[in-house]
PDB file of C-alpha atoms in Angstrom:
ATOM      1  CA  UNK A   1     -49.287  14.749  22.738  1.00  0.00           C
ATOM      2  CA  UNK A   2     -52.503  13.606  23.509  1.00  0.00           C
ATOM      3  CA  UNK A   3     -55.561  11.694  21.214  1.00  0.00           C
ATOM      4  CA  UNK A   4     -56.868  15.433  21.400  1.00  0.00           C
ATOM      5  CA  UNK A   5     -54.813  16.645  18.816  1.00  0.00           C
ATOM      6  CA  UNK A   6     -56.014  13.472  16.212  1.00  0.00           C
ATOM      7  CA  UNK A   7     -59.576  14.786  17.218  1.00  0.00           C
ATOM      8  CA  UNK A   8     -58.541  18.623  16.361  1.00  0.00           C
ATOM      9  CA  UNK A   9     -57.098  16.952  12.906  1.00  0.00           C
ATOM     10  CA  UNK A  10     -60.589  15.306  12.112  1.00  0.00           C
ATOM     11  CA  UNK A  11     -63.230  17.642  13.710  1.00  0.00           C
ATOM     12  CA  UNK A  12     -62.240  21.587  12.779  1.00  0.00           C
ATOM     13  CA  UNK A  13     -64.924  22.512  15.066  1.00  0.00           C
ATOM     14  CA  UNK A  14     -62.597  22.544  18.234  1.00  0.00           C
ATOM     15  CA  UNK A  15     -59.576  21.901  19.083  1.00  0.00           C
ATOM     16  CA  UNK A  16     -57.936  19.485  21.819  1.00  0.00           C
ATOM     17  CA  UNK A  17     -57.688  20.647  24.826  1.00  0.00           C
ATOM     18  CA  UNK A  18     -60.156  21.797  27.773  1.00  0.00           C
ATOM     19  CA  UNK A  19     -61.770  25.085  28.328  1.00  0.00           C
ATOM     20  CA  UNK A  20     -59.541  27.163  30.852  1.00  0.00           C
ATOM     21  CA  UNK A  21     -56.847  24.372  29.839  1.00  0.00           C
ATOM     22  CA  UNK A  22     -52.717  26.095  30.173  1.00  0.00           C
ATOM     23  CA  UNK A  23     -51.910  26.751  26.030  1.00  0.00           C
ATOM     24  CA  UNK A  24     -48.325  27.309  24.658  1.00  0.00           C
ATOM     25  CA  UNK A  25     -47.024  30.367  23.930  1.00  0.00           C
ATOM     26  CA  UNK A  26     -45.494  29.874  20.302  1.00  0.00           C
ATOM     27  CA  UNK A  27     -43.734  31.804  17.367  1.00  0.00           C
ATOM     28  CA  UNK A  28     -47.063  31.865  14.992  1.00  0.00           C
ATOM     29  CA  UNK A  29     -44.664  32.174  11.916  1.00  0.00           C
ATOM     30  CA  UNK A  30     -42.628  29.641  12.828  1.00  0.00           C
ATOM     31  CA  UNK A  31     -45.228  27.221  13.727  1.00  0.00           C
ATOM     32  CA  UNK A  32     -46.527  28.288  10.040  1.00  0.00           C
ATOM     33  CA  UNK A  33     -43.176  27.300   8.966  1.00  0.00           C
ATOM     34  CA  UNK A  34     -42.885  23.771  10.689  1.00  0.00           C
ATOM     35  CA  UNK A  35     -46.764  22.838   8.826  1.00  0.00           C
ATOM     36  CA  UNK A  36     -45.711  24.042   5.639  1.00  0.00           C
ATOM     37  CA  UNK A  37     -42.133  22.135   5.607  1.00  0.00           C
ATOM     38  CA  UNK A  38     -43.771  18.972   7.203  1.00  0.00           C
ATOM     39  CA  UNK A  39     -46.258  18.612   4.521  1.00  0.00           C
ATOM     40  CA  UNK A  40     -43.176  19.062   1.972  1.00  0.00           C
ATOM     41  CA  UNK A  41     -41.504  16.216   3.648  1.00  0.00           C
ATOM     42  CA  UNK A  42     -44.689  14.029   3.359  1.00  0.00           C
ATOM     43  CA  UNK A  43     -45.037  14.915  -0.600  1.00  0.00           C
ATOM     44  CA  UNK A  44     -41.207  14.131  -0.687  1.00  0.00           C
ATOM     45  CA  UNK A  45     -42.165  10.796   1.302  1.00  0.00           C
ATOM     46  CA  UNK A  46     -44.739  10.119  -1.157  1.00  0.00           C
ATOM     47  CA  UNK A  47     -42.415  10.147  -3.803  1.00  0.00           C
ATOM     48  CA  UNK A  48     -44.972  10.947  -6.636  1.00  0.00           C
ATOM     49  CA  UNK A  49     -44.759  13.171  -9.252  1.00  0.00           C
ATOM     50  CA  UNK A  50     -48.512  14.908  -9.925  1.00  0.00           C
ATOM     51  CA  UNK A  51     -50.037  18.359  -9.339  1.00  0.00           C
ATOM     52  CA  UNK A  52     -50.578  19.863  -6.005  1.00  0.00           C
ATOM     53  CA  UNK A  53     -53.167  21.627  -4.608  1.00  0.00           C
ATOM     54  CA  UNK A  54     -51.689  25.244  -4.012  1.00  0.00           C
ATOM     55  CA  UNK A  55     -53.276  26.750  -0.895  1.00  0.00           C
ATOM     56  CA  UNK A  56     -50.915  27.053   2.138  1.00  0.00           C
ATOM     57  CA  UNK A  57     -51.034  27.085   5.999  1.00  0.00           C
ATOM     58  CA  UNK A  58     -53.267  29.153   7.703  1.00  0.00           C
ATOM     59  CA  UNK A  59     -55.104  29.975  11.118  1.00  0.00           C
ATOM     60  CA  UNK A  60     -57.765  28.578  12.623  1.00  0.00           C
ATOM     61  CA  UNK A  61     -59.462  29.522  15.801  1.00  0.00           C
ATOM     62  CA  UNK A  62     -60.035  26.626  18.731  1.00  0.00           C
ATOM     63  CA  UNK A  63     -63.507  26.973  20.071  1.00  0.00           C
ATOM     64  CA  UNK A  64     -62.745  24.938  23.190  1.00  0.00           C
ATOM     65  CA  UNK A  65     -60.758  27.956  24.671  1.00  0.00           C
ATOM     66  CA  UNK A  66     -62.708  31.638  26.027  1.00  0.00           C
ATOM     67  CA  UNK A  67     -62.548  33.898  22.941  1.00  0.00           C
ATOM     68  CA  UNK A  68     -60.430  36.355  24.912  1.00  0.00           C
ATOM     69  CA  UNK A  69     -57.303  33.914  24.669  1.00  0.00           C
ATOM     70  CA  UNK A  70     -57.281  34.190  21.179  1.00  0.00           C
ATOM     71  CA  UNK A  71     -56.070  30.236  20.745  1.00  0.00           C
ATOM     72  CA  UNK A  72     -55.497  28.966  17.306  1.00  0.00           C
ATOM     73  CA  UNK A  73     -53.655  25.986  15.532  1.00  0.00           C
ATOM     74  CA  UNK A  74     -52.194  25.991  12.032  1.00  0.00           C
ATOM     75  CA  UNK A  75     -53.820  24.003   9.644  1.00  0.00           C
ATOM     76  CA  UNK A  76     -52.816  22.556   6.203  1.00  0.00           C
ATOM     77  CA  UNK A  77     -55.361  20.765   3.765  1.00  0.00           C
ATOM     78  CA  UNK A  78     -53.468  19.942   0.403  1.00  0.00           C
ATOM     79  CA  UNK A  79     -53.686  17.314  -1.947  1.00  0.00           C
ATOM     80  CA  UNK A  80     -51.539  15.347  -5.296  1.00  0.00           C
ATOM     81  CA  UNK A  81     -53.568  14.221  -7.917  1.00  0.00           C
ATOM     82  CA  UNK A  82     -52.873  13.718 -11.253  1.00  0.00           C
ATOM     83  CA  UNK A  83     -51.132  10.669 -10.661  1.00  0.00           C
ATOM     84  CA  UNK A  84     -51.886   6.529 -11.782  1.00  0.00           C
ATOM     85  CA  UNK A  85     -53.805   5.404  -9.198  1.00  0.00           C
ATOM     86  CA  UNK A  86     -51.065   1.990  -8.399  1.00  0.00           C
ATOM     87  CA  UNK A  87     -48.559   5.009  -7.522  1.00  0.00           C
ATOM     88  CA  UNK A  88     -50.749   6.522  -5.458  1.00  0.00           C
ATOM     89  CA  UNK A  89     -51.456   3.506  -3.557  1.00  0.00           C
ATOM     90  CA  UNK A  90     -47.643   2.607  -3.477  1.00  0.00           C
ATOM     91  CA  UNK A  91     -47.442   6.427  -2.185  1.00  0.00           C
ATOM     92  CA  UNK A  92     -49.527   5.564   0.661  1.00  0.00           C
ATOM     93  CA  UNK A  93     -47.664   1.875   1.393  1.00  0.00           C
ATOM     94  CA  UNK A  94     -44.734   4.400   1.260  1.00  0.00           C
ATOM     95  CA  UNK A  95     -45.941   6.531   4.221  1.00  0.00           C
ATOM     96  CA  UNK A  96     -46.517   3.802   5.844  1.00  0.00           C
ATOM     97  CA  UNK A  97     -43.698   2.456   5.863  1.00  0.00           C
ATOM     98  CA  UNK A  98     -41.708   5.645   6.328  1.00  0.00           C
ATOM     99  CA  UNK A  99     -43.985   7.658   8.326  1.00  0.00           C
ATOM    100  CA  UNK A 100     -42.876   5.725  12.295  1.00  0.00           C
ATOM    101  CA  UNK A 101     -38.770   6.093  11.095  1.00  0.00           C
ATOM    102  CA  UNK A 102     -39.411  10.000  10.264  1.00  0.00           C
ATOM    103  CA  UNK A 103     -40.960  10.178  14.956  1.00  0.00           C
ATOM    104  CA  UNK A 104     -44.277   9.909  13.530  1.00  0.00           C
ATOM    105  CA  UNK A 105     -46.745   7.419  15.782  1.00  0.00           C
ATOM    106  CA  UNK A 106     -49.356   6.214  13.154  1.00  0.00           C
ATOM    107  CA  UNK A 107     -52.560   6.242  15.449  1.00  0.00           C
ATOM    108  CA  UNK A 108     -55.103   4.755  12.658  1.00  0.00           C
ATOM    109  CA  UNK A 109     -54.085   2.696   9.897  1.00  0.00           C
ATOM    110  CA  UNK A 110     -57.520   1.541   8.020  1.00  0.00           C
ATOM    111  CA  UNK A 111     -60.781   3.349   6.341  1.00  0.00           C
ATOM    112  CA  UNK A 112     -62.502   6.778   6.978  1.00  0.00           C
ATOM    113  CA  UNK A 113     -65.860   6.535   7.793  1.00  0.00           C
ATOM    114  CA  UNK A 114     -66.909   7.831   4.527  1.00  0.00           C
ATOM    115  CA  UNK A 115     -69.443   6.201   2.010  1.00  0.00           C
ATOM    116  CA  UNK A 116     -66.479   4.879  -0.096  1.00  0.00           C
ATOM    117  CA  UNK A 117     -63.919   3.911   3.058  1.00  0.00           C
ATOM    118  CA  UNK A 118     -61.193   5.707   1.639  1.00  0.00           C
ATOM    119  CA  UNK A 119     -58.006   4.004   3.118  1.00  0.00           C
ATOM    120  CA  UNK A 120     -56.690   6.645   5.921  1.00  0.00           C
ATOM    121  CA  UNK A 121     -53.816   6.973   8.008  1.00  0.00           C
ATOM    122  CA  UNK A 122     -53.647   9.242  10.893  1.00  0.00           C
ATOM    123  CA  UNK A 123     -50.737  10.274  13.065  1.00  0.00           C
ATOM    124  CA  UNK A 124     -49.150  12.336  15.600  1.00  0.00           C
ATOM    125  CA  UNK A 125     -45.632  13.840  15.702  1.00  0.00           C
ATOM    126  CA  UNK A 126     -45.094  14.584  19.688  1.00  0.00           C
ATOM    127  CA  UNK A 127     -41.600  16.299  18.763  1.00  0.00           C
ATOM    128  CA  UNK A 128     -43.181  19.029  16.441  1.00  0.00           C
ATOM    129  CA  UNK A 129     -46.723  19.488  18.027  1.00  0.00           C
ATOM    130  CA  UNK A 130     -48.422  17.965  14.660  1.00  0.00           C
ATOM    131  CA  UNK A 131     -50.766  15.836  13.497  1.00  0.00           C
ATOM    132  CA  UNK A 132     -51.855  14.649   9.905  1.00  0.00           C
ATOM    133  CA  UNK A 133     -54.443  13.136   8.520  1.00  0.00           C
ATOM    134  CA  UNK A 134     -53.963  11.242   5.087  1.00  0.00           C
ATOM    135  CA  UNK A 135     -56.633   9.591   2.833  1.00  0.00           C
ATOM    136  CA  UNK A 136     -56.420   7.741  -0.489  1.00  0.00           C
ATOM    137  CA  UNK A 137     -59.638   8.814  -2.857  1.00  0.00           C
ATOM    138  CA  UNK A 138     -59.492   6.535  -5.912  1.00  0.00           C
ATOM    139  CA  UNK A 139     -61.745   7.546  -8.580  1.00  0.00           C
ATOM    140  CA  UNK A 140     -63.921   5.000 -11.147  1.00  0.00           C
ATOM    141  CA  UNK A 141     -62.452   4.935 -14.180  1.00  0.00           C
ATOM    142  CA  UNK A 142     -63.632   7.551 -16.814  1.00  0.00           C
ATOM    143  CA  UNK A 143     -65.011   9.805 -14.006  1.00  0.00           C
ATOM    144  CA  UNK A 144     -65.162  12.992 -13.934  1.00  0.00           C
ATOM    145  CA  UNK A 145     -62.261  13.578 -10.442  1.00  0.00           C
ATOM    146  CA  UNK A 146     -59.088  12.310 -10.354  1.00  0.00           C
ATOM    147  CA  UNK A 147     -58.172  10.313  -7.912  1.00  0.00           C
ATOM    148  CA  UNK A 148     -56.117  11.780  -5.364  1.00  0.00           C
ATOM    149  CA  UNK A 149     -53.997  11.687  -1.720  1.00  0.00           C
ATOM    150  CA  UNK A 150     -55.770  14.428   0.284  1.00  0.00           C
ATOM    151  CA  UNK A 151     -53.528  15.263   3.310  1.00  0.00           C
ATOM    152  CA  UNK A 152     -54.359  17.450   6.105  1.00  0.00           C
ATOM    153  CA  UNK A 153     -51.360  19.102   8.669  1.00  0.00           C
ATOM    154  CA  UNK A 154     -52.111  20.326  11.916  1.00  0.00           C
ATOM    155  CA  UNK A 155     -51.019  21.732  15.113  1.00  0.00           C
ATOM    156  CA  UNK A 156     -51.719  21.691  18.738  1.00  0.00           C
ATOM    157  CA  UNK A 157     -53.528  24.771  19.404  1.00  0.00           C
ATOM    158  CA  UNK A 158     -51.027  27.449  20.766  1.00  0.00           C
ATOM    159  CA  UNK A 159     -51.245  31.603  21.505  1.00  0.00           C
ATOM    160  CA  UNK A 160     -48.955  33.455  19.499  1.00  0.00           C
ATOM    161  CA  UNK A 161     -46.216  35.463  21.132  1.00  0.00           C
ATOM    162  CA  UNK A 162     -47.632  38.534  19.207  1.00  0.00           C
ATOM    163  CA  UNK A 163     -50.997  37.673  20.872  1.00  0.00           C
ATOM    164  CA  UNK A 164     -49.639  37.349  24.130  1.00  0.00           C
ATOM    165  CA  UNK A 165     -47.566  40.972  24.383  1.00  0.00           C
ATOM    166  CA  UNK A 166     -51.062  42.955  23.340  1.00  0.00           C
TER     167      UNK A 166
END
């Protein structure tokens, strides 16, 4: 896995890779799969109890690759909210902590480059093709968001098998 795919997580614009560049051949549905039950083990890592956002996986095309290869990666934005804002930060201390013992390589540890500098962590799973991206957003008090963990899962970019036979 290369620093391509952290890239992919942060810019949605692209997607890692070069133009021309060899792509996988993979089961779209079960790459949908793999996203889906990753972020599940995250909110399970997380071990906080608040709402979650409810949209799921879906598609997104990779610009960096000729339109006729029709290249896409699954992608995964979610977030919990609705939680104290010390458990959310002992969420994050929880990731972590767990994140490298799960074959996750944490490739930032620090602050987005948003206005605020929400704490971030970003990293890469080699094993399952994924990368997430994972910010704290802590709220003033009395205002009118909650504070939240916004999480983002994605893969590499990949042709689906259904794709490939037309």
């Amino acid at each position: 896995m290369t620093i391509g795919l952290v890239a992919a997580t942060l810019d949605l614009s692209g997607c890692s890779g070069a133009k021309g560049e060899s792509v996988q051949i993979r089961d779209e549905a079960q790459v949908k799969k793999k996203v889906h039950g990753t972020s599940s083990q995250l909110l399970d890592i997380m071990g906080v109890k608040g709402k979650v956002s409810e949209p799921g996986p879906s598609t997104l095309a990779c610009s960096d690759y000729p339109d006729d290869q029709t290249v896409h990666r699954m992608r995964h934005p979610w977030s919990v909210y609705g939680v104290p804002d010390d458990e959310l930060r002992r969420a994050m201390d929880r990731l972590r902590d767990r994140l490298p013992r799960n074959g996750w390589k944490i490739t930032k540890d620090g602050v987005d480059s948003s206005r605020s500098k929400s704490p971030q962590i970003i990293a890469e799973s080699s094993a399952d093709r994924l990368a997430v991206d994972i910010r704290l957003g802590i709220e003033p008090a009395g205002g009118e968001y909650s504070s939240m963990i916004e999480v983002t899962v994605s893969s590499d970019c990949f042709r689906s098998q259904s794709a490939d036979a037309a």
